[in-house]
Short mmCIF file of C-alpha atoms and ligand atoms in Angstrom, two decimals:
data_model
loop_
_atom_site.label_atom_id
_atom_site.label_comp_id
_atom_site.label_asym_id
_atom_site.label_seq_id
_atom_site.Cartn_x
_atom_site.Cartn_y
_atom_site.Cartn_z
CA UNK A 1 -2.38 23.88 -18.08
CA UNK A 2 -0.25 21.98 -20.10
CA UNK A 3 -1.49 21.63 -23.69
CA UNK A 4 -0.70 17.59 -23.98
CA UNK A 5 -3.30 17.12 -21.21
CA UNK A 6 -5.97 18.77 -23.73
CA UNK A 7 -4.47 16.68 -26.88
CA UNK A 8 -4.18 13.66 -25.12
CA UNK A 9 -8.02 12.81 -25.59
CA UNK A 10 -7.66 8.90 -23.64
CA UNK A 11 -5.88 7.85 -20.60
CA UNK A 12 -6.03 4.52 -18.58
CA UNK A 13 -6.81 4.64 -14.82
CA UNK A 14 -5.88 1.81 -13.29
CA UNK A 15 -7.24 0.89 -9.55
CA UNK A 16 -5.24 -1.81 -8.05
CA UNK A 17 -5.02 -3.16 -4.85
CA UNK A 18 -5.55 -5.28 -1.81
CA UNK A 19 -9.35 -4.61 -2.66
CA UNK A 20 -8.73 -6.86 -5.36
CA UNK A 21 -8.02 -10.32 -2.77
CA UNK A 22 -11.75 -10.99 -1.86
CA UNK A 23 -13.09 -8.42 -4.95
CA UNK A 24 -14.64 -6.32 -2.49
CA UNK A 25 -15.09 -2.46 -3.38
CA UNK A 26 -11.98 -0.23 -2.70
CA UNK A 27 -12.21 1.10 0.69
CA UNK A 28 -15.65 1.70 0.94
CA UNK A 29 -16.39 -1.79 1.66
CA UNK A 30 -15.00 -1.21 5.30
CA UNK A 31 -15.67 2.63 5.24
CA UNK A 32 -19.70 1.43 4.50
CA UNK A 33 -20.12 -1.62 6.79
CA UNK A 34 -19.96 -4.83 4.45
CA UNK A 35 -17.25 -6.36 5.75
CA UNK A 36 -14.95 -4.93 8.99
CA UNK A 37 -12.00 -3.24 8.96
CA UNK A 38 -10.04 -6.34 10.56
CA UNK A 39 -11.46 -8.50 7.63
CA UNK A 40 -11.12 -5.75 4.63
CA UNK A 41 -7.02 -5.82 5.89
CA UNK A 42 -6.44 -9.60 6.12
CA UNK A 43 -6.62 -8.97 2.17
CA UNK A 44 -2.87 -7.72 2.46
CA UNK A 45 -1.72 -11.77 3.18
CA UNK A 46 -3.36 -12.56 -0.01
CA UNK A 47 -1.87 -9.93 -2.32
CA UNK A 48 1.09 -11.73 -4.30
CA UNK A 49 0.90 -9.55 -7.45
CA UNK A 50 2.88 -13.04 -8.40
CA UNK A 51 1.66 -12.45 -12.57
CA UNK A 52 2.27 -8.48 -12.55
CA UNK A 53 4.15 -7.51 -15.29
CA UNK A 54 4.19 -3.43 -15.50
CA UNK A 55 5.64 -3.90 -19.19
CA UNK A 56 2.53 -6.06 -20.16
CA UNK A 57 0.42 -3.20 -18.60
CA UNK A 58 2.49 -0.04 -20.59
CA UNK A 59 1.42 -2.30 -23.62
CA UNK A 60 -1.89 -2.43 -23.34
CA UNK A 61 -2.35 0.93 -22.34
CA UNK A 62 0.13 1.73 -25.38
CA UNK A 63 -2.35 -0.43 -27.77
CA UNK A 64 -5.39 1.17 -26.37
CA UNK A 65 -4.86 4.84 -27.92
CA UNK A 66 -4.37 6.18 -24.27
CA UNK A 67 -1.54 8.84 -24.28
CA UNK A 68 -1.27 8.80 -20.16
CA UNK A 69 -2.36 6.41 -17.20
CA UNK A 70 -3.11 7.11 -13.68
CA UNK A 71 -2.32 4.43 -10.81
CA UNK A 72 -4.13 4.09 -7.64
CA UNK A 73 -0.61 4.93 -5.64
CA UNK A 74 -2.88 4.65 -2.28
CA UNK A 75 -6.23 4.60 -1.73
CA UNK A 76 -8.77 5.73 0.49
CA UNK A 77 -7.74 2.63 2.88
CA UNK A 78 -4.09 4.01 3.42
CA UNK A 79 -2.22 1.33 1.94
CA UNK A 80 0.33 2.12 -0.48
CA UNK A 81 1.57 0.37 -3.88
CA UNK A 82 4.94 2.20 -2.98
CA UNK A 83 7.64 1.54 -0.87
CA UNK A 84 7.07 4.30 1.56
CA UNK A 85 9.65 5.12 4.65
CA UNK A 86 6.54 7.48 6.23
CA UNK A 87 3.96 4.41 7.32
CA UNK A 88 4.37 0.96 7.93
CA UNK A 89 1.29 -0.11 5.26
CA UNK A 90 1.94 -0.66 2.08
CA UNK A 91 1.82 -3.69 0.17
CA UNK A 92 5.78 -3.61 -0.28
CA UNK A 93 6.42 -4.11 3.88
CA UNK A 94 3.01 -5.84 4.51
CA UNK A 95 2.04 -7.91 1.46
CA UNK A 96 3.68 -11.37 0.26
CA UNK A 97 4.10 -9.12 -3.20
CA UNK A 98 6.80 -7.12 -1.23
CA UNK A 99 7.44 -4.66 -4.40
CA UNK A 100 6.92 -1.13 -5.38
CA UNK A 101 4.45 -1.37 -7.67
CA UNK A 102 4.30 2.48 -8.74
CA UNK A 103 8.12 1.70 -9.48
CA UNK A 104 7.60 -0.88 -11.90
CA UNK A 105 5.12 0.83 -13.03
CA UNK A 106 6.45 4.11 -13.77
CA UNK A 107 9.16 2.98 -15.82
CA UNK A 108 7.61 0.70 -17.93
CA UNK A 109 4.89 3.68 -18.58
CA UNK A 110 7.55 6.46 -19.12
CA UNK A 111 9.74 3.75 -21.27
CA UNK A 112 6.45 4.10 -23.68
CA UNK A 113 6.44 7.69 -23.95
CA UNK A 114 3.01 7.77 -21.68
CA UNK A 115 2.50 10.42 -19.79
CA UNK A 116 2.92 9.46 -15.89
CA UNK A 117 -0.21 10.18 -13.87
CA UNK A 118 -0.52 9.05 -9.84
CA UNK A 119 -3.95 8.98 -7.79
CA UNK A 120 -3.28 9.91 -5.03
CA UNK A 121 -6.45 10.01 -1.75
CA UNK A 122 -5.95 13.06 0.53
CA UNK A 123 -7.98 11.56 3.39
CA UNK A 124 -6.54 7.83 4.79
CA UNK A 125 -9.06 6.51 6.49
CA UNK A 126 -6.38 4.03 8.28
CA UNK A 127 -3.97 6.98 9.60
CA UNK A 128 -3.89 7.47 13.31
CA UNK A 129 -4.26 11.17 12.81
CA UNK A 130 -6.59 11.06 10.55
CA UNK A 131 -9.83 10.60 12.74
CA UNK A 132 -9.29 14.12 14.40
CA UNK A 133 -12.74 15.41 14.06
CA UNK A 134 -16.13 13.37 15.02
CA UNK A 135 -19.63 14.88 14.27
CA UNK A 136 -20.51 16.24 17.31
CA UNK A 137 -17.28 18.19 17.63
CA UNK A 138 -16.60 15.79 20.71
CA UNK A 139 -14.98 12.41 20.93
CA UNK A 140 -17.76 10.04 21.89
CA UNK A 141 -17.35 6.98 24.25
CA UNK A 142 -18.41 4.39 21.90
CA UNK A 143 -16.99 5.42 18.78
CA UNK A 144 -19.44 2.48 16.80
CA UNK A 145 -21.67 5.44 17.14
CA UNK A 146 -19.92 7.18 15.03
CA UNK A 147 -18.58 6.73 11.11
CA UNK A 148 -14.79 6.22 12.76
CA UNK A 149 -13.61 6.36 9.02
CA UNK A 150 -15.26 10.50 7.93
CA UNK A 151 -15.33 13.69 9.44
CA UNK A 152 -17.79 16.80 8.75
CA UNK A 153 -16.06 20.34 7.88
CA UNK A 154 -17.59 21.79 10.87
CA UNK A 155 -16.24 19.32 13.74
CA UNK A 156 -13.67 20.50 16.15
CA UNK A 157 -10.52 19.60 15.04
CA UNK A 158 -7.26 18.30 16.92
CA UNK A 159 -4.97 20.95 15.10
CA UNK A 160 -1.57 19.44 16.20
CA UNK A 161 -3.15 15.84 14.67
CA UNK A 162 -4.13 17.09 11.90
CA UNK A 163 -1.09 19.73 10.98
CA UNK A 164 0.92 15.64 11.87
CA UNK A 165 -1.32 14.28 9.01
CA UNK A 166 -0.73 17.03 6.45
CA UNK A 167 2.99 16.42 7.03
CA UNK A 168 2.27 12.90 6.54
CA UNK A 169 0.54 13.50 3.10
CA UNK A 170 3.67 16.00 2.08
CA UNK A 171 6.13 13.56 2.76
CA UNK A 172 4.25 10.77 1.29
CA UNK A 173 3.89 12.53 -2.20
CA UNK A 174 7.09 14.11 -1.80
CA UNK A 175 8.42 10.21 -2.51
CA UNK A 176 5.81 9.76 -5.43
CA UNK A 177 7.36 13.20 -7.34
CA UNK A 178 10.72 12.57 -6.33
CA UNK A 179 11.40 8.74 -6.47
CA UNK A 180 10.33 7.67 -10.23
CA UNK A 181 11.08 10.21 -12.44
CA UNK A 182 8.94 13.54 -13.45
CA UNK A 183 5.31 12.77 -12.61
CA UNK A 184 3.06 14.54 -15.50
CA UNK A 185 -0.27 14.49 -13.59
CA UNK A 186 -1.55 13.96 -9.62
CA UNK A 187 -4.57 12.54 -9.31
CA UNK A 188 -6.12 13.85 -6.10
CA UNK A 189 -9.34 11.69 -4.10
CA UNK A 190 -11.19 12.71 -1.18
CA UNK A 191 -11.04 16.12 -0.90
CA UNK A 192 -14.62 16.48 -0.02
CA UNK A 193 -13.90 15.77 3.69
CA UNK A 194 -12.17 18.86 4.32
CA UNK A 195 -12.06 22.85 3.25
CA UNK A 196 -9.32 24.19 1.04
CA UNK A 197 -8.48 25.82 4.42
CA UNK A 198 -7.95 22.64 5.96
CA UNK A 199 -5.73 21.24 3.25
CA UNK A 200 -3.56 24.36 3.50
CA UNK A 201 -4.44 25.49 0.14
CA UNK A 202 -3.20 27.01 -1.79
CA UNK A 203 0.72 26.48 -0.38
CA UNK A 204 0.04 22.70 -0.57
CA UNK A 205 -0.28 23.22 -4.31
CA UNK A 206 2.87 25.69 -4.58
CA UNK A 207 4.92 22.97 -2.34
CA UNK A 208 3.69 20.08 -4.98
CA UNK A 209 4.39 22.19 -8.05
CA UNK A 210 7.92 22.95 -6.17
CA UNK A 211 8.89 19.28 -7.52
CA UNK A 212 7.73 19.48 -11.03
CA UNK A 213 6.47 23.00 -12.49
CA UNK A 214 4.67 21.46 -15.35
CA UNK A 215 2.28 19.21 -12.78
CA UNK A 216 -1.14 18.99 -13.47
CA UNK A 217 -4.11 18.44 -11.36
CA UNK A 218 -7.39 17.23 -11.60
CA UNK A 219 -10.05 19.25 -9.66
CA UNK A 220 -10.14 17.08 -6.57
CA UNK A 221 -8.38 20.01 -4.66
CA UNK A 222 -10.94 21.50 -3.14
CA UNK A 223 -11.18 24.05 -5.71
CA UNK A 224 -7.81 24.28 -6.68
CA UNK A 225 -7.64 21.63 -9.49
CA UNK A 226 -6.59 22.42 -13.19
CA UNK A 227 -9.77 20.98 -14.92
CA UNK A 228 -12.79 19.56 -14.27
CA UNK A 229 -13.57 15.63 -13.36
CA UNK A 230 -16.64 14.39 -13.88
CA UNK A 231 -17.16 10.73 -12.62
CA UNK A 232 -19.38 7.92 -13.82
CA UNK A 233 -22.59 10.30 -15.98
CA UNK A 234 -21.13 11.49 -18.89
CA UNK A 235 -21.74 15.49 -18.95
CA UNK A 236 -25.04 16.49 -20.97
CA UNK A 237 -23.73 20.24 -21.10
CA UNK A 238 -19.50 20.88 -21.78
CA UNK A 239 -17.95 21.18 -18.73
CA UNK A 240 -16.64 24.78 -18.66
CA UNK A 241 -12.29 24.70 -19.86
CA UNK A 242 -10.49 21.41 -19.74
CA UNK A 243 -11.98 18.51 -17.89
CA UNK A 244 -11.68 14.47 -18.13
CA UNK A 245 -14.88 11.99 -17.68
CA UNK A 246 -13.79 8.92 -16.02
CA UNK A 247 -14.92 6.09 -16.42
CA UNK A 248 -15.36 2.10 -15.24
CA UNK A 249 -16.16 -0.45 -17.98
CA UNK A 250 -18.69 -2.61 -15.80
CA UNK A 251 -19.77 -0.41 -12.80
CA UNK A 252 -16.51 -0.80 -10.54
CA UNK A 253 -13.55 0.89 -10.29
CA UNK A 254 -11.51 -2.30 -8.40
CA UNK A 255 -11.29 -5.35 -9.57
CA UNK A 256 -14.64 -7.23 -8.61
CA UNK A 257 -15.29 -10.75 -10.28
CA UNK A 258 -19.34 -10.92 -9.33
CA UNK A 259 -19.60 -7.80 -11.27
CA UNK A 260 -20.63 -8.78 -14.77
CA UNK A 261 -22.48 -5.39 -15.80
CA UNK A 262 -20.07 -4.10 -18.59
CA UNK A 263 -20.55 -1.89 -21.63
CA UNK A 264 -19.73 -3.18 -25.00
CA UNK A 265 -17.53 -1.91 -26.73
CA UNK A 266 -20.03 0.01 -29.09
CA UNK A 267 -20.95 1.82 -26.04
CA UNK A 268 -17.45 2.33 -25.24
CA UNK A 269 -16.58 4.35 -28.30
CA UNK A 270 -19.43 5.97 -28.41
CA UNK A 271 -18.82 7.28 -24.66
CA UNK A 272 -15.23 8.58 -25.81
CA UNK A 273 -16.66 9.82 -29.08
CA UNK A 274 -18.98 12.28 -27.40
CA UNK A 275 -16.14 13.04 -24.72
CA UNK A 276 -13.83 14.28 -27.51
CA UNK A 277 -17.03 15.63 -29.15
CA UNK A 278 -17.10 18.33 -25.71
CA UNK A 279 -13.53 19.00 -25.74
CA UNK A 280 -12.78 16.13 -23.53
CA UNK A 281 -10.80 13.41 -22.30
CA UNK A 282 -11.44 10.05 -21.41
CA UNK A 283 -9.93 8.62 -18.52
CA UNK A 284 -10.96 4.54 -18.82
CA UNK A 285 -10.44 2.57 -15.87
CA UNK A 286 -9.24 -1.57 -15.26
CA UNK A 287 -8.85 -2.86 -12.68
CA UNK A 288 -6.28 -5.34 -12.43
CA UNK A 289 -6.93 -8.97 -10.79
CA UNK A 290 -4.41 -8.93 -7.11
CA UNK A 291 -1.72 -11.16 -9.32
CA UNK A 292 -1.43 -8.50 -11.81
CA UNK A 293 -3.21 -9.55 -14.50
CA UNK A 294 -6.33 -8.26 -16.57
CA UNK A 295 -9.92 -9.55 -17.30
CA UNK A 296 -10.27 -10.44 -20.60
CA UNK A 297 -13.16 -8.37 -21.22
CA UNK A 298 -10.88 -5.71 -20.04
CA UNK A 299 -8.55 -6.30 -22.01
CA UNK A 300 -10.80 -6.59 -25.15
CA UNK A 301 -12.28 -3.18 -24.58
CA UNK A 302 -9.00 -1.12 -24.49
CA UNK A 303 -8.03 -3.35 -27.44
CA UNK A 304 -11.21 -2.23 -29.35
CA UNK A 305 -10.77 0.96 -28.62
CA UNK A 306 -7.52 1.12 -29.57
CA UNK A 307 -8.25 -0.41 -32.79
CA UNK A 308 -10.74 2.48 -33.59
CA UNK A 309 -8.63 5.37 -32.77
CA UNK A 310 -5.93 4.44 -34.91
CA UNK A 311 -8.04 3.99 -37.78
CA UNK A 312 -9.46 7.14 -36.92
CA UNK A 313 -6.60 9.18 -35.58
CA UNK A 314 -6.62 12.14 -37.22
CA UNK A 315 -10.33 12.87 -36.20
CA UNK A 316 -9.03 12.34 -32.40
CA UNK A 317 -5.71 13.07 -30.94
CA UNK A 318 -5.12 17.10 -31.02
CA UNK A 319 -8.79 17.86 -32.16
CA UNK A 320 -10.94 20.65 -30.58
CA UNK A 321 -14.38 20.05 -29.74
CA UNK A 322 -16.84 19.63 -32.39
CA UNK A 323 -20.33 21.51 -33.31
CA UNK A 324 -23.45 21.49 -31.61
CA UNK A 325 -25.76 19.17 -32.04
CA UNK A 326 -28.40 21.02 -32.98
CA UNK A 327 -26.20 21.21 -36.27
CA UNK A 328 -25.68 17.64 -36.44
CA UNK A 329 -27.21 14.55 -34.61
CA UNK A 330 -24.38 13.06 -33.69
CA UNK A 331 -20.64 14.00 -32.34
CA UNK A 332 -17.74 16.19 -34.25
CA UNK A 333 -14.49 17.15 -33.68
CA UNK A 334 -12.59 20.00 -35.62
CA UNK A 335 -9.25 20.26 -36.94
CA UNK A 336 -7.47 22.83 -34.83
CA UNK A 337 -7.47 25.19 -37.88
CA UNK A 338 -11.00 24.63 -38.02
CA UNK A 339 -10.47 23.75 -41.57
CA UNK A 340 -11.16 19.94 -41.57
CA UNK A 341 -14.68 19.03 -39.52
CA UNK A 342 -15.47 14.99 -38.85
CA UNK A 343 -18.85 13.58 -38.24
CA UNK A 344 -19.13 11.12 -36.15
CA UNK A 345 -21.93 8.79 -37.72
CA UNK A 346 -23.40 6.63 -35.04
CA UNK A 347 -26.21 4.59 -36.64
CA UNK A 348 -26.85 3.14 -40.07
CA UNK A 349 -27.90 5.63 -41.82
CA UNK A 350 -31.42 5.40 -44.32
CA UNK A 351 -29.93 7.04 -47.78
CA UNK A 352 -28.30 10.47 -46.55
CA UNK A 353 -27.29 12.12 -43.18
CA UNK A 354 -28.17 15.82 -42.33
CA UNK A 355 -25.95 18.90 -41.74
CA UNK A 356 -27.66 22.21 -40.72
CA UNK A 357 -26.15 25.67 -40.56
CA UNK A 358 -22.67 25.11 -42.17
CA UNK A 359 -21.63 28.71 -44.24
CA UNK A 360 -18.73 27.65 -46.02
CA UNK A 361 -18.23 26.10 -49.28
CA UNK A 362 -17.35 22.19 -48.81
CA UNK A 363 -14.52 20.87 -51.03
CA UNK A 364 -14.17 17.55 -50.27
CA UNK A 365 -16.08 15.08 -48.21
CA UNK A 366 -14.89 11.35 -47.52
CA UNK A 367 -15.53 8.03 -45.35
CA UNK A 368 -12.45 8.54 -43.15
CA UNK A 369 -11.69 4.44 -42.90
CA UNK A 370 -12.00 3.83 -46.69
CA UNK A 371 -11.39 7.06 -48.37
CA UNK A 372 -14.54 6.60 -50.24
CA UNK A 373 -15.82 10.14 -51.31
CA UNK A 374 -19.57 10.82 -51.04
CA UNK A 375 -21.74 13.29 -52.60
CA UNK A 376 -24.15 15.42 -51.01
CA UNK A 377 -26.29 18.57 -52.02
CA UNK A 378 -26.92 21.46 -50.50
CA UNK A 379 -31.19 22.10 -50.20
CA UNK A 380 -32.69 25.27 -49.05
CA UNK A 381 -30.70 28.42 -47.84
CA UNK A 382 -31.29 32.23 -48.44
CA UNK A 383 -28.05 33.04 -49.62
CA UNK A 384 -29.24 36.76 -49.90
CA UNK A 385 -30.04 36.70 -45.85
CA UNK A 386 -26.61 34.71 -45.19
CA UNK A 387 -28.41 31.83 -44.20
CA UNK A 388 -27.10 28.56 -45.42
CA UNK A 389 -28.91 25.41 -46.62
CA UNK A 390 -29.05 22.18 -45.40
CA UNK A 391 -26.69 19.42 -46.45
CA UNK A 392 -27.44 15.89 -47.25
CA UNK A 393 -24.60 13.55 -47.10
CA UNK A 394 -25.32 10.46 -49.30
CA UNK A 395 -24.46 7.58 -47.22
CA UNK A 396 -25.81 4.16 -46.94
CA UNK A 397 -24.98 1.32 -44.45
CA UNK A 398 -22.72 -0.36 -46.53
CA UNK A 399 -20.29 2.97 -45.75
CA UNK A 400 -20.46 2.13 -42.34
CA UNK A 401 -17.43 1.03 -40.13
CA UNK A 402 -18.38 -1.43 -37.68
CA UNK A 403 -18.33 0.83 -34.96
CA UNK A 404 -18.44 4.33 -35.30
CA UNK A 405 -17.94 6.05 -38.68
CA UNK A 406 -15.99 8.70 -39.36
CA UNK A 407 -16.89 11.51 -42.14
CA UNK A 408 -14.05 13.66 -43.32
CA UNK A 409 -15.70 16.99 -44.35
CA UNK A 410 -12.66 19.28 -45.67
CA UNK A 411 -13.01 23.01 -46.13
CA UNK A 412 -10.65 25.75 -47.86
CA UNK A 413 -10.93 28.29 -44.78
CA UNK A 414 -11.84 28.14 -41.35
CA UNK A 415 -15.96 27.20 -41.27
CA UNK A 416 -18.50 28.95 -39.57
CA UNK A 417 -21.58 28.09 -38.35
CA UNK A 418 -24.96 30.00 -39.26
CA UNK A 419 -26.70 31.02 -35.48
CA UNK A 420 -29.68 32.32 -36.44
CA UNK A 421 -33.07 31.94 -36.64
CA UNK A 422 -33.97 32.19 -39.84
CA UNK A 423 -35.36 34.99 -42.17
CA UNK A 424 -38.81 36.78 -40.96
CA UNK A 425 -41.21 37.42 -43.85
CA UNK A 426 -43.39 39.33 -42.97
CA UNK A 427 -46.33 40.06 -44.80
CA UNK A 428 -48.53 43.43 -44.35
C1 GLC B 501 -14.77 7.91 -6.10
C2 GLC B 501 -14.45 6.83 -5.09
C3 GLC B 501 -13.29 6.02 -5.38
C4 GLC B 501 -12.76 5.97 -6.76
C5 GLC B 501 -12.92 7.29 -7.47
C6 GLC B 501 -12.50 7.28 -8.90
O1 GLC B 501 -14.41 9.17 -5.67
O2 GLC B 501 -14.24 7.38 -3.82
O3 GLC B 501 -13.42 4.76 -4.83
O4 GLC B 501 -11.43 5.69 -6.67
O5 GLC B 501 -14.22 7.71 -7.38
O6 GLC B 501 -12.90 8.45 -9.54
#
């Protein structure tokens, strides 16, 4: 695992594509039943990407905070954003926007010093050898009684098809590592289809890593992945090593205009705050409009954010994970050194806010946006059992930063953190 992945904290995922014509859901729309697969693929005539400006995009995702960005390359529906010589459906040969998006795109992001990240879906629910397994392990007459677009693990499979469509996916991300530059992170979708078997894991991996040694993965690989993804519910318990919660900002991932369910940006922060609180990243998604361009409230989000983390940048970028809560109500992060802790203060507080369980001497405690210095005292403790007291930070909502407030809590050795239960008296 590469260590910028882990000190990254925020990257942008970007889903664009022909979804984005009628604002229909990515693939699934078809894949589900809402609309048929004739109609979902008329949206290729109406993708111009006539405003898309890949510079504008590296910008935003620049001014965000986010240190790398992942682009739908192809989705679940099979149509790629790249010019690709291995299938006659992408947007560059069937679209009026007749570019390579991931092109454009990859230079402007690498131009920024952004880390290059690709999604990429395994299964292609368009491909002619795709469909080689049905459920009942036999091809049925009428395939409307079947889902033509899925396949359980346990069908019979057409192994010449299918060894056709693992070529297919080899050659197609062959172009994607090869074509724009060294790609930092693949973004796999769709594994769940198929065994680790079936993907010809683990050589699939050593062929991709063939291109690019230092390529990461997420864990989308039917086990194979480099760290953890969860989707959607931010974890309640740390995912175990490195892992990534993505993320929409209303409730889908493509562009859909009757969707008007988004978090503010409060909520926002405060996601990514107890992310990086876990040892996490944040993986944000937009997704674009089909000319291009970016919903405002979009925009304004990754704007906010960014705005936050640069105030608060030391407490973010290159942090480990913080302290439990049981020690403090709210998120942490720690200097690497373990020497500097910040408290992430999510409500106004009343007159003080509470730290349990800290052992080490404090020498210095500040509001990280204003450099104010606040005083606290120490109540309780057994200092002849080891057990610490508890600290009260003096803070009142005037200290407050709009959002989320940062408290610097500085320290002249690496702290510790009392785990005990307390002294037993016991009385005869
Ligand atoms: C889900 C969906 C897909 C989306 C992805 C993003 O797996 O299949 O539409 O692209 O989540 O994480």
């Amino acid at each position: 695992m590469r260590p910028w992945f882990e000190d990254a904290k925020l990257g942008i995922f970007i889903h664009y594509g022909i979804y984005a014509v009628d604002g229909v859901s990515e693939s699934w729309s078809f894949h589900n039943g809402v609309i048929s697969y004739e109609e979902y693929m008329k949206q290729l005539n109406g993708f111009t990407a006539s405003r898309f400006d890949a510079d504008q995009w590296a910008e935003l995702i620049e001014r965000s905070g986010a240190k790398y960005a992942v682009l739908t390359t192809k989705h679940h529906d099979g149509v790629a954003l790249f010019d690709t010589q291995y299938s006659g459906l992408s947007v560059v040969k069937r679209t009026p926007a007749e570019r390579d998006i991931v092109k454009e795109y990859a230079e402007a992001i690498k131009k920024r010093g952004i880390r290059l990240g690709m999604y990429y879906s395994l299964i292609d629910w368009s491909h002619p050898d795709y469909p080689s397994v049905y459920p009942s392990g036999v091809v049925p007459e009428d395939l409307n009684q079947v889902n033509r677009f899925s396949e359980p693990l346990d069908g019979i499979q057409d192994e010449e098809r299918w060894q056709s469509f693992l070529e297919f996916n080899r050659n197609q991300l062959k172009e994607i590592l090869t074509r724009y530059g060294a790609v930092d992170l693949l973004w796999f979708d769709g594994d769940w289809e198929r065994s680790a078997e079936q993907w010809g894991l683990p050589e699939f991996k050593t062929y991709l890593r063939s291109f690019n040694p230092d390529l990461i993965f997420n864990s989308r690989l039917a086990g194979h992945g480099d760290y953890k993804t969860p989707e959607q519910g931010l974890p309640i318990t740390r995912p175990e090593g490195p892992w990534e919660f993505c993320t929409t900002i209303n409730t889908s991932w493509g562009y859909q205009p009757k969707d008007h369910n988004y978090k503010s940006l409060n909520q926002m922060i405060r996601m990514f705050c107890d992310c990086i609180s876990m040892g996490g990243n944040m993986l944000l998604n937009i997704g674009p409009r089909e000319d291009g361009t970016i919903d405002s409230r979009q925009v304004d989000i990754l704007l906010g954010l960014g705005d936050w983390i640069r105030t608060h940048e030391e407490a973010v970028y290159g942090t480990a994970e913080g302290i439990m809560t049981r020690y403090w109500l709210g998120g942490s992060t720690l200097s690497k050194d373990r020497r500097t802790l910040y408290l992430f203060v999510y409500d106004d507080p009343k007159e003080s806010v509470c730290l349990k369980g800290l052992c080490n001497p404090i020498r210095k405690i500040t509001v990280l946006h204003t450099g104010k210095e606040l005083n606290y005292d120490i109540h309780g403790g057994v200092p002849w059992f080891n057990i610490p007291g508890t600290t009260w930070i003096y803070m009142t909502p005037e200290d407050c930063h709009a959002q989320v407030t940062v408290l610097k809590l500085e320290f002249a050795e690496p702290i510790e953190m009392y785990g005990g239960s307390g002294a037993v008296v016991t009385h005869n």
